[in-house]
PDB file of C-alpha atoms and ligand atoms in Angstrom:
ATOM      1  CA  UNK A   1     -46.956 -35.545  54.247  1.00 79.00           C
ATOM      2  CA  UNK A   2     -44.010 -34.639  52.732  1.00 92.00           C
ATOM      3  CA  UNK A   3     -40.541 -35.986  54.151  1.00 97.00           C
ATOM      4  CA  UNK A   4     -38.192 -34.509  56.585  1.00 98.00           C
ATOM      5  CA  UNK A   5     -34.840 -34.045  54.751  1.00 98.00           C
ATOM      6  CA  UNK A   6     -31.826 -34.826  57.158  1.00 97.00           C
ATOM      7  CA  UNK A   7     -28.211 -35.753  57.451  1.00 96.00           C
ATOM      8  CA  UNK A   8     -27.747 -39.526  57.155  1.00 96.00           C
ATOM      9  CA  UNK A   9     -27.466 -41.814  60.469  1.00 95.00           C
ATOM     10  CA  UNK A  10     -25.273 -44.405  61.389  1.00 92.00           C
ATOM     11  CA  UNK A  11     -28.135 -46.185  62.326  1.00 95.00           C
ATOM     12  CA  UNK A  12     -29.956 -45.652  58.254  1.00 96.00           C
ATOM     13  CA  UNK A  13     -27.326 -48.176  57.159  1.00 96.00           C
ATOM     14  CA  UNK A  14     -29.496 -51.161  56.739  1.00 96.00           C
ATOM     15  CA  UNK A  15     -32.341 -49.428  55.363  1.00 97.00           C
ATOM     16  CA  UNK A  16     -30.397 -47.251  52.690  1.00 97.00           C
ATOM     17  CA  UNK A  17     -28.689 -50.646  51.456  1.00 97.00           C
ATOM     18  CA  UNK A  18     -31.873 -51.857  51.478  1.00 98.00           C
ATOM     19  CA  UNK A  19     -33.663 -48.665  49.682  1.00 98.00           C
ATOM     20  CA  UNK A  20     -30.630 -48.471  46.705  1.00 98.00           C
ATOM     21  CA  UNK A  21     -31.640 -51.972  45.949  1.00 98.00           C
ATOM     22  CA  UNK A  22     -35.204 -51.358  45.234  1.00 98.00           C
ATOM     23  CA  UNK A  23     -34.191 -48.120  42.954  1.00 97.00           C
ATOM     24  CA  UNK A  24     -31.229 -49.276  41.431  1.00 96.00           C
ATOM     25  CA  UNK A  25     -31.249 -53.505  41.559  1.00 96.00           C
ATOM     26  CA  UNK A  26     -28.282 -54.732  39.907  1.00 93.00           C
ATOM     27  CA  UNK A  27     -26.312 -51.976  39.787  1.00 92.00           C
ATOM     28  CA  UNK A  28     -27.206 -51.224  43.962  1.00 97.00           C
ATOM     29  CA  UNK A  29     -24.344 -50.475  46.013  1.00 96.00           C
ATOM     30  CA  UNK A  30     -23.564 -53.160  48.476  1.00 96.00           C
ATOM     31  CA  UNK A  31     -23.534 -52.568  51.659  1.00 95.00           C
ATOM     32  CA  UNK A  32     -19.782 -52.513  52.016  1.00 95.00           C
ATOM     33  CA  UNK A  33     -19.924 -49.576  49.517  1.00 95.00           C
ATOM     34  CA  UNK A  34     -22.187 -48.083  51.203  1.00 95.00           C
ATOM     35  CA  UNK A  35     -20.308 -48.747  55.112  1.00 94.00           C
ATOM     36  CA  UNK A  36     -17.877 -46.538  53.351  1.00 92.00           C
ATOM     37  CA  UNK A  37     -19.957 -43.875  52.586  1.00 91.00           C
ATOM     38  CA  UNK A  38     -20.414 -43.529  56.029  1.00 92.00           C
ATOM     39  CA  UNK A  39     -16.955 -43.919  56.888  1.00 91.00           C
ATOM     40  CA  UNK A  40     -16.132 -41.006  55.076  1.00 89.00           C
ATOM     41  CA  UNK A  41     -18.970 -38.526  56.391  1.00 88.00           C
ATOM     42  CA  UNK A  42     -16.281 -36.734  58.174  1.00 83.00           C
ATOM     43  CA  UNK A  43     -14.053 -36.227  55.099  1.00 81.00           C
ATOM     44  CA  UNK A  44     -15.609 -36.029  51.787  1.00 86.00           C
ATOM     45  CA  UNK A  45     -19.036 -37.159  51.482  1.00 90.00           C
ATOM     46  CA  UNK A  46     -22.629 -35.738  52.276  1.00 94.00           C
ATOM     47  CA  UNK A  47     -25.210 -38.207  52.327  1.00 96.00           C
ATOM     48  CA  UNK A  48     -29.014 -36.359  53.180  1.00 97.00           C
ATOM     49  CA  UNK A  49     -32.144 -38.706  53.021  1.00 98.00           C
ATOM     50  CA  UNK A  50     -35.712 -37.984  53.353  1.00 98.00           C
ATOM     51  CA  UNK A  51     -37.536 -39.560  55.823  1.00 98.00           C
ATOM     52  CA  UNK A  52     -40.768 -39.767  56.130  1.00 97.00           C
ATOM     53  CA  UNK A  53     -40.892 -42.673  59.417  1.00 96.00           C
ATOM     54  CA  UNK A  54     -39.211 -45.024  56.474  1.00 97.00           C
ATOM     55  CA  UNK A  55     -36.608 -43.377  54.460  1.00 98.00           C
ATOM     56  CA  UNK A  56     -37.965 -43.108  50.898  1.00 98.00           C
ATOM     57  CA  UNK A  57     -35.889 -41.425  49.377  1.00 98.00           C
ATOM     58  CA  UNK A  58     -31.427 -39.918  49.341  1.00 98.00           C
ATOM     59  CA  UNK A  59     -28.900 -38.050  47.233  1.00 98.00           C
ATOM     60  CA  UNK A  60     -24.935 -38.294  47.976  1.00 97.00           C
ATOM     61  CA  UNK A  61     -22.279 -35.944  47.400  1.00 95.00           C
ATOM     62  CA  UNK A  62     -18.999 -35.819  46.738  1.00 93.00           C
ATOM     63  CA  UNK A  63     -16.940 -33.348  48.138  1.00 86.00           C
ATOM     64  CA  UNK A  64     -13.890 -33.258  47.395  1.00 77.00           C
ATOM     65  CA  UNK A  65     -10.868 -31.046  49.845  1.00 69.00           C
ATOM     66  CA  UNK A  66      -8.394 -31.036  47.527  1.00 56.00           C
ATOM     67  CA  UNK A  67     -10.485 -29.540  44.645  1.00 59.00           C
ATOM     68  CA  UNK A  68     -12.906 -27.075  47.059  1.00 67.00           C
ATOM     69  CA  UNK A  69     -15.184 -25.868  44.444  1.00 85.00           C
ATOM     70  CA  UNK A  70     -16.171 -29.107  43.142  1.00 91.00           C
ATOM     71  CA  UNK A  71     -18.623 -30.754  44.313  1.00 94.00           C
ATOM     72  CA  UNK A  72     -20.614 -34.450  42.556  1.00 95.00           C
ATOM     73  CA  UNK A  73     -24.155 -35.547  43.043  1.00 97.00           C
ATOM     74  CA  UNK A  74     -22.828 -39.464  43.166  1.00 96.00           C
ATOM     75  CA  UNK A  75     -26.324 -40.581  43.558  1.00 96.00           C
ATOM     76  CA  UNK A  76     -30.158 -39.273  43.745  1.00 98.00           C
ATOM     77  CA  UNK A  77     -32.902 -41.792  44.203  1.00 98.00           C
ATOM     78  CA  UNK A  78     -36.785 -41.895  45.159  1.00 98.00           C
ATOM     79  CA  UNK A  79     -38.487 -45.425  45.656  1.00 98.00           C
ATOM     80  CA  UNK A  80     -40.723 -45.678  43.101  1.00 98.00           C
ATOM     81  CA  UNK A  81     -43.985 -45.670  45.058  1.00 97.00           C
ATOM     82  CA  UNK A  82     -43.004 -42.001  45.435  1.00 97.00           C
ATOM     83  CA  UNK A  83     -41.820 -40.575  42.538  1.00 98.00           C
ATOM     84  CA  UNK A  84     -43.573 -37.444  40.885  1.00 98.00           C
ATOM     85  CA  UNK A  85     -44.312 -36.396  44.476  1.00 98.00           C
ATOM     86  CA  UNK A  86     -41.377 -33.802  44.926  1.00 98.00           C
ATOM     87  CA  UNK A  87     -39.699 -35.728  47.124  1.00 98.00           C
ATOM     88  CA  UNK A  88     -36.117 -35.433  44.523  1.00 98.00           C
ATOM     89  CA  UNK A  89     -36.835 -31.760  44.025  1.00 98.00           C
ATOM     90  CA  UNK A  90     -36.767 -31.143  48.130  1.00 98.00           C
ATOM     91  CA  UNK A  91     -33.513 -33.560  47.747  1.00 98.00           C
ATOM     92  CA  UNK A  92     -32.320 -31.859  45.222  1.00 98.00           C
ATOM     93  CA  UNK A  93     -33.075 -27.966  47.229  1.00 97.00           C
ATOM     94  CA  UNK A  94     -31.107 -29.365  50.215  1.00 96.00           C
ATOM     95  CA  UNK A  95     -27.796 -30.741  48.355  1.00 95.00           C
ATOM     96  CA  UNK A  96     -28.038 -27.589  46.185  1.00 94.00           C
ATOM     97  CA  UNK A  97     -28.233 -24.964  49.166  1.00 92.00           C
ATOM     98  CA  UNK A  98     -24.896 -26.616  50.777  1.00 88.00           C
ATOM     99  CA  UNK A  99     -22.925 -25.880  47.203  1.00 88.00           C
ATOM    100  CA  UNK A 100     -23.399 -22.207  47.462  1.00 83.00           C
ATOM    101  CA  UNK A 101     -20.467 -20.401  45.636  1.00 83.00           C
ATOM    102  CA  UNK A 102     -19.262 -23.730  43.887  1.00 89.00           C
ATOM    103  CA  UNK A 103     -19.472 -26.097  40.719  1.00 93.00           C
ATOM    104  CA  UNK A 104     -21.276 -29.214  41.101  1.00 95.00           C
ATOM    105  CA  UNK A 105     -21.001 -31.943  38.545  1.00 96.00           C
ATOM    106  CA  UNK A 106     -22.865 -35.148  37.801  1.00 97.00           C
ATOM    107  CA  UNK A 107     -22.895 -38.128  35.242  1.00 97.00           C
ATOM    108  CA  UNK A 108     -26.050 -39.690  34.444  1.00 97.00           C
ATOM    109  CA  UNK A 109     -27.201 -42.357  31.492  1.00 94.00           C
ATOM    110  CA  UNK A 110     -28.232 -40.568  28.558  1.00 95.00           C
ATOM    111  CA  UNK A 111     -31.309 -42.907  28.699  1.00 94.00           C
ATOM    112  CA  UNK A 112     -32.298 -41.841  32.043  1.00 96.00           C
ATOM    113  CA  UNK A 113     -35.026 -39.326  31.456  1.00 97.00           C
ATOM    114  CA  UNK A 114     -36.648 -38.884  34.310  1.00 98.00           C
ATOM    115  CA  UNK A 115     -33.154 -38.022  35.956  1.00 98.00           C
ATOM    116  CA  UNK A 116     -31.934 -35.719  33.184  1.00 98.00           C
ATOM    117  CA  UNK A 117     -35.490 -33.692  33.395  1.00 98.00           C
ATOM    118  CA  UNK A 118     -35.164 -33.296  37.269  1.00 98.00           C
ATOM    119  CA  UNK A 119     -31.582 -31.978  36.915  1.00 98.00           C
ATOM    120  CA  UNK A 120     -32.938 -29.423  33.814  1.00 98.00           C
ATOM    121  CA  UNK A 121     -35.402 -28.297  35.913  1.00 97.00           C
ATOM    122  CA  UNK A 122     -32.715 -27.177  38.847  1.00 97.00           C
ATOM    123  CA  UNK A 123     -30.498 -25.461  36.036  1.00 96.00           C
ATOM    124  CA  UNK A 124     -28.105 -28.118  35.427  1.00 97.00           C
ATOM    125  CA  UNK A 125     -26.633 -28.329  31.898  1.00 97.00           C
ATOM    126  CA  UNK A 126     -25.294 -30.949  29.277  1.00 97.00           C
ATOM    127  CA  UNK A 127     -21.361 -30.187  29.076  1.00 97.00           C
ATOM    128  CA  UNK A 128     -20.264 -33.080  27.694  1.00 96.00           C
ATOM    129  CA  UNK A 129     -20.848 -36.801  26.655  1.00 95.00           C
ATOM    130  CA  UNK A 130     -18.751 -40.177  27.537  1.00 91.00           C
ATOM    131  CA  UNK A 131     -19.690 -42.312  24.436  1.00 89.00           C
ATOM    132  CA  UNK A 132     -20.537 -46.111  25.035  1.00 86.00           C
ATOM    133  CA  UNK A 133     -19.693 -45.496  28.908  1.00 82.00           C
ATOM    134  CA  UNK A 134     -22.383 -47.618  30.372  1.00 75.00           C
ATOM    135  CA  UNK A 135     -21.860 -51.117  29.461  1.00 73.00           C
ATOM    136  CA  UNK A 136     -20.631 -49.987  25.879  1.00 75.00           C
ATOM    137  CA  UNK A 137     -23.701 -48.817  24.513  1.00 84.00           C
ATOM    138  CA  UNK A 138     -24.843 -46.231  26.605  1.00 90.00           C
ATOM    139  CA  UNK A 139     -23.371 -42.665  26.244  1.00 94.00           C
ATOM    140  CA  UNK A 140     -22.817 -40.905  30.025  1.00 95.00           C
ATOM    141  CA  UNK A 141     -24.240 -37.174  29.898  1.00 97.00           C
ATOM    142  CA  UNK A 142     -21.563 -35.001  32.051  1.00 97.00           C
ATOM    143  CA  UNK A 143     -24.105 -32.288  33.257  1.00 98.00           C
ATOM    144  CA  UNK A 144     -22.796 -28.768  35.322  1.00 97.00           C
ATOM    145  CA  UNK A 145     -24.563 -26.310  37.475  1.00 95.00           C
ATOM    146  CA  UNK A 146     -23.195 -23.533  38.497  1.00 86.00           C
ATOM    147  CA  UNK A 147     -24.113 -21.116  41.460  1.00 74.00           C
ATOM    148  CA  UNK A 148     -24.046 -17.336  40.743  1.00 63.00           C
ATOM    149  CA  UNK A 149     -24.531 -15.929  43.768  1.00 58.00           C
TER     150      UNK A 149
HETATM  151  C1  COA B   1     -34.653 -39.189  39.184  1.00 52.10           C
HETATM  152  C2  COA B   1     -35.508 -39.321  40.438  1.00 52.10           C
HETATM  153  C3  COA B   1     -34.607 -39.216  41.670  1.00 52.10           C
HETATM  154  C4  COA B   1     -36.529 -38.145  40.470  1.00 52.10           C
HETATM  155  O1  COA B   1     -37.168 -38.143  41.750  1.00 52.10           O
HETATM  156  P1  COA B   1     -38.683 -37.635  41.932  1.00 52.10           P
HETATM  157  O2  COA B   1     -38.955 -37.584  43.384  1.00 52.10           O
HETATM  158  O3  COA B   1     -39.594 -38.456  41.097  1.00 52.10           O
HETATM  159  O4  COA B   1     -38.603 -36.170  41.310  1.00 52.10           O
HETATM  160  P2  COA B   1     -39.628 -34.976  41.617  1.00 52.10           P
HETATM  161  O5  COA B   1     -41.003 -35.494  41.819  1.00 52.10           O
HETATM  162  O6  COA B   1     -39.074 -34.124  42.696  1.00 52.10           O
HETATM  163  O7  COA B   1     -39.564 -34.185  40.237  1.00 52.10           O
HETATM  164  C5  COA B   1     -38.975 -32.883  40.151  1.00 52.10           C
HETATM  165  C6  COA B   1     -38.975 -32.464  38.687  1.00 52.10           C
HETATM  166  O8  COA B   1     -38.077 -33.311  37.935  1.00 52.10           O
HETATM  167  C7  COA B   1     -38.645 -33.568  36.649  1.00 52.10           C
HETATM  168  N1  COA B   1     -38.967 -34.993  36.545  1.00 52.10           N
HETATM  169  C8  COA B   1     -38.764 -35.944  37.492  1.00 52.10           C
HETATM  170  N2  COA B   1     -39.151 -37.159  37.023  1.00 52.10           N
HETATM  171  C9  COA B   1     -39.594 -36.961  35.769  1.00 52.10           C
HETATM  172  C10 COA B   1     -40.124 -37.828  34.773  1.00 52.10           C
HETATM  173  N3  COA B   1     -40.263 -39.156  34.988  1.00 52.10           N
HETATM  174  N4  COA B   1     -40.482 -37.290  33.579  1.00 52.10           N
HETATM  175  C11 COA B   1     -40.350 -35.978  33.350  1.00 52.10           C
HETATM  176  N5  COA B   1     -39.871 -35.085  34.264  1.00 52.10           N
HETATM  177  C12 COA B   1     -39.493 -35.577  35.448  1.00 52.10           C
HETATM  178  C13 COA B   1     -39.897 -32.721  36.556  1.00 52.10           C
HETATM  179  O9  COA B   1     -39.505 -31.438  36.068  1.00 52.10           O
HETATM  180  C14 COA B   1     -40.316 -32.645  38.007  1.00 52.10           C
HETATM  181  O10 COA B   1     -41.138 -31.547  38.296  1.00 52.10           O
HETATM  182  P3  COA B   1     -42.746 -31.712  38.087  1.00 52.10           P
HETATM  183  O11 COA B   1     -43.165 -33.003  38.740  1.00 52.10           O
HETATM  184  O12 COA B   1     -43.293 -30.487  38.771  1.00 52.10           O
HETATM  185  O13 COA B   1     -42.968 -31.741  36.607  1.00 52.10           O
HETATM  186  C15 COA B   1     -36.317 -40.664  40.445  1.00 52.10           C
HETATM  187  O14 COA B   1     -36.957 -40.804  39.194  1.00 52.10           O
HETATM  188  C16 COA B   1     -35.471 -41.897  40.704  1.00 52.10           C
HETATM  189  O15 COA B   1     -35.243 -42.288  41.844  1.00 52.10           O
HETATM  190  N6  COA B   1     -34.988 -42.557  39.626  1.00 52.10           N
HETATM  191  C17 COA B   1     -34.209 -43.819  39.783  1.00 52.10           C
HETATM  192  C18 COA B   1     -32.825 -43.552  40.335  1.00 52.10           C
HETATM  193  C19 COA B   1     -31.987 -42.761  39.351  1.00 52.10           C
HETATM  194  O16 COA B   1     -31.946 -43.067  38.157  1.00 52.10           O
HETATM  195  N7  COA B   1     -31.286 -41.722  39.857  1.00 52.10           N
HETATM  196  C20 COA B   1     -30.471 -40.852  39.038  1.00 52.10           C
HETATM  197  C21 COA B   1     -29.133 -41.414  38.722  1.00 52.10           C
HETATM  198  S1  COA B   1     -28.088 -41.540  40.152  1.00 52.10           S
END
């Protein structure tokens, strides 16, 4: 079955907080970073999850009103059970169809492979590096996609 991909809830709260830890352990938002993710739904930030009865997977935007053509992937994650299934692809469709006509920019660890080869595969491309940026020994990879139509 593949997910339904939707706005976030009010209500997804707990079980985002809850998802981000299994995906991202130490380095999981808390849940009062994530509270204000929520608070700011109305102003800058797009947070879409896929939802399958549990959520299994989200990506958050940033983006931004005072620069209109810029918009950040802050976060993309799958739980791991369901990785290689598509699921970050469809995430990745959704958040990509609502930048129409703008920039979007992301960071990502130059480690993290299996991020760097989903964001190839939707066109994104290296622009440049933040040396030592994560932790001091991991470069950040500043990566740019660009909408033609
Ligand atoms: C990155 C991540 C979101 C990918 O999600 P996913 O649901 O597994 O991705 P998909 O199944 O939709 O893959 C889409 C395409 O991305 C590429 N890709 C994704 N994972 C890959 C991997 N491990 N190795 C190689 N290519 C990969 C492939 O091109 C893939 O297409 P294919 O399966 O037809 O070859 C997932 O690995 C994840 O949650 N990682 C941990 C969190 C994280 O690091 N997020 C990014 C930083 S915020």
């Amino acid at each position: 079955m593949r997910p339904a991909i939707r706005a976030a809830r009010p209500e997804d709260l707990p079980e985002l907080v809850a998802l981000d830890e299994v995906c991202f352990g130490p380095t999981a938002w808390s849940e009062g970073a994530w509270a204000d993710e929520f608070d700011r739904l109305t102003e800058d930030r797009v947070v879409l999850v896929a939802d399958e009865g549990a959520l299994v997977g989200y990506v958050v935007l940033l983006v931004p009103p005072v620069v209109e053509d810029v918009v950040e992937v802050l976060r993309v994650a799958v739980t791991p059970a369901e990785r290689r299934t598509g699921i970050g692809g469809q995430l990745m469709t959704t958040a990509l169809d609502r930048c129409a006509g703008r920039t979007v920019l992301l960071e990502v660890a130059a480690g993290n492979e299996s991020a760097i080869a989903l964001y190839r595969a939707f066109g994104f491309e290296e622009i440049s590096r933040r040396r030592g940026y994560y932790g001091g020994s991991e470069d950040a990879v500043i990566m740019r996609w660009r909408n033609d139509e």
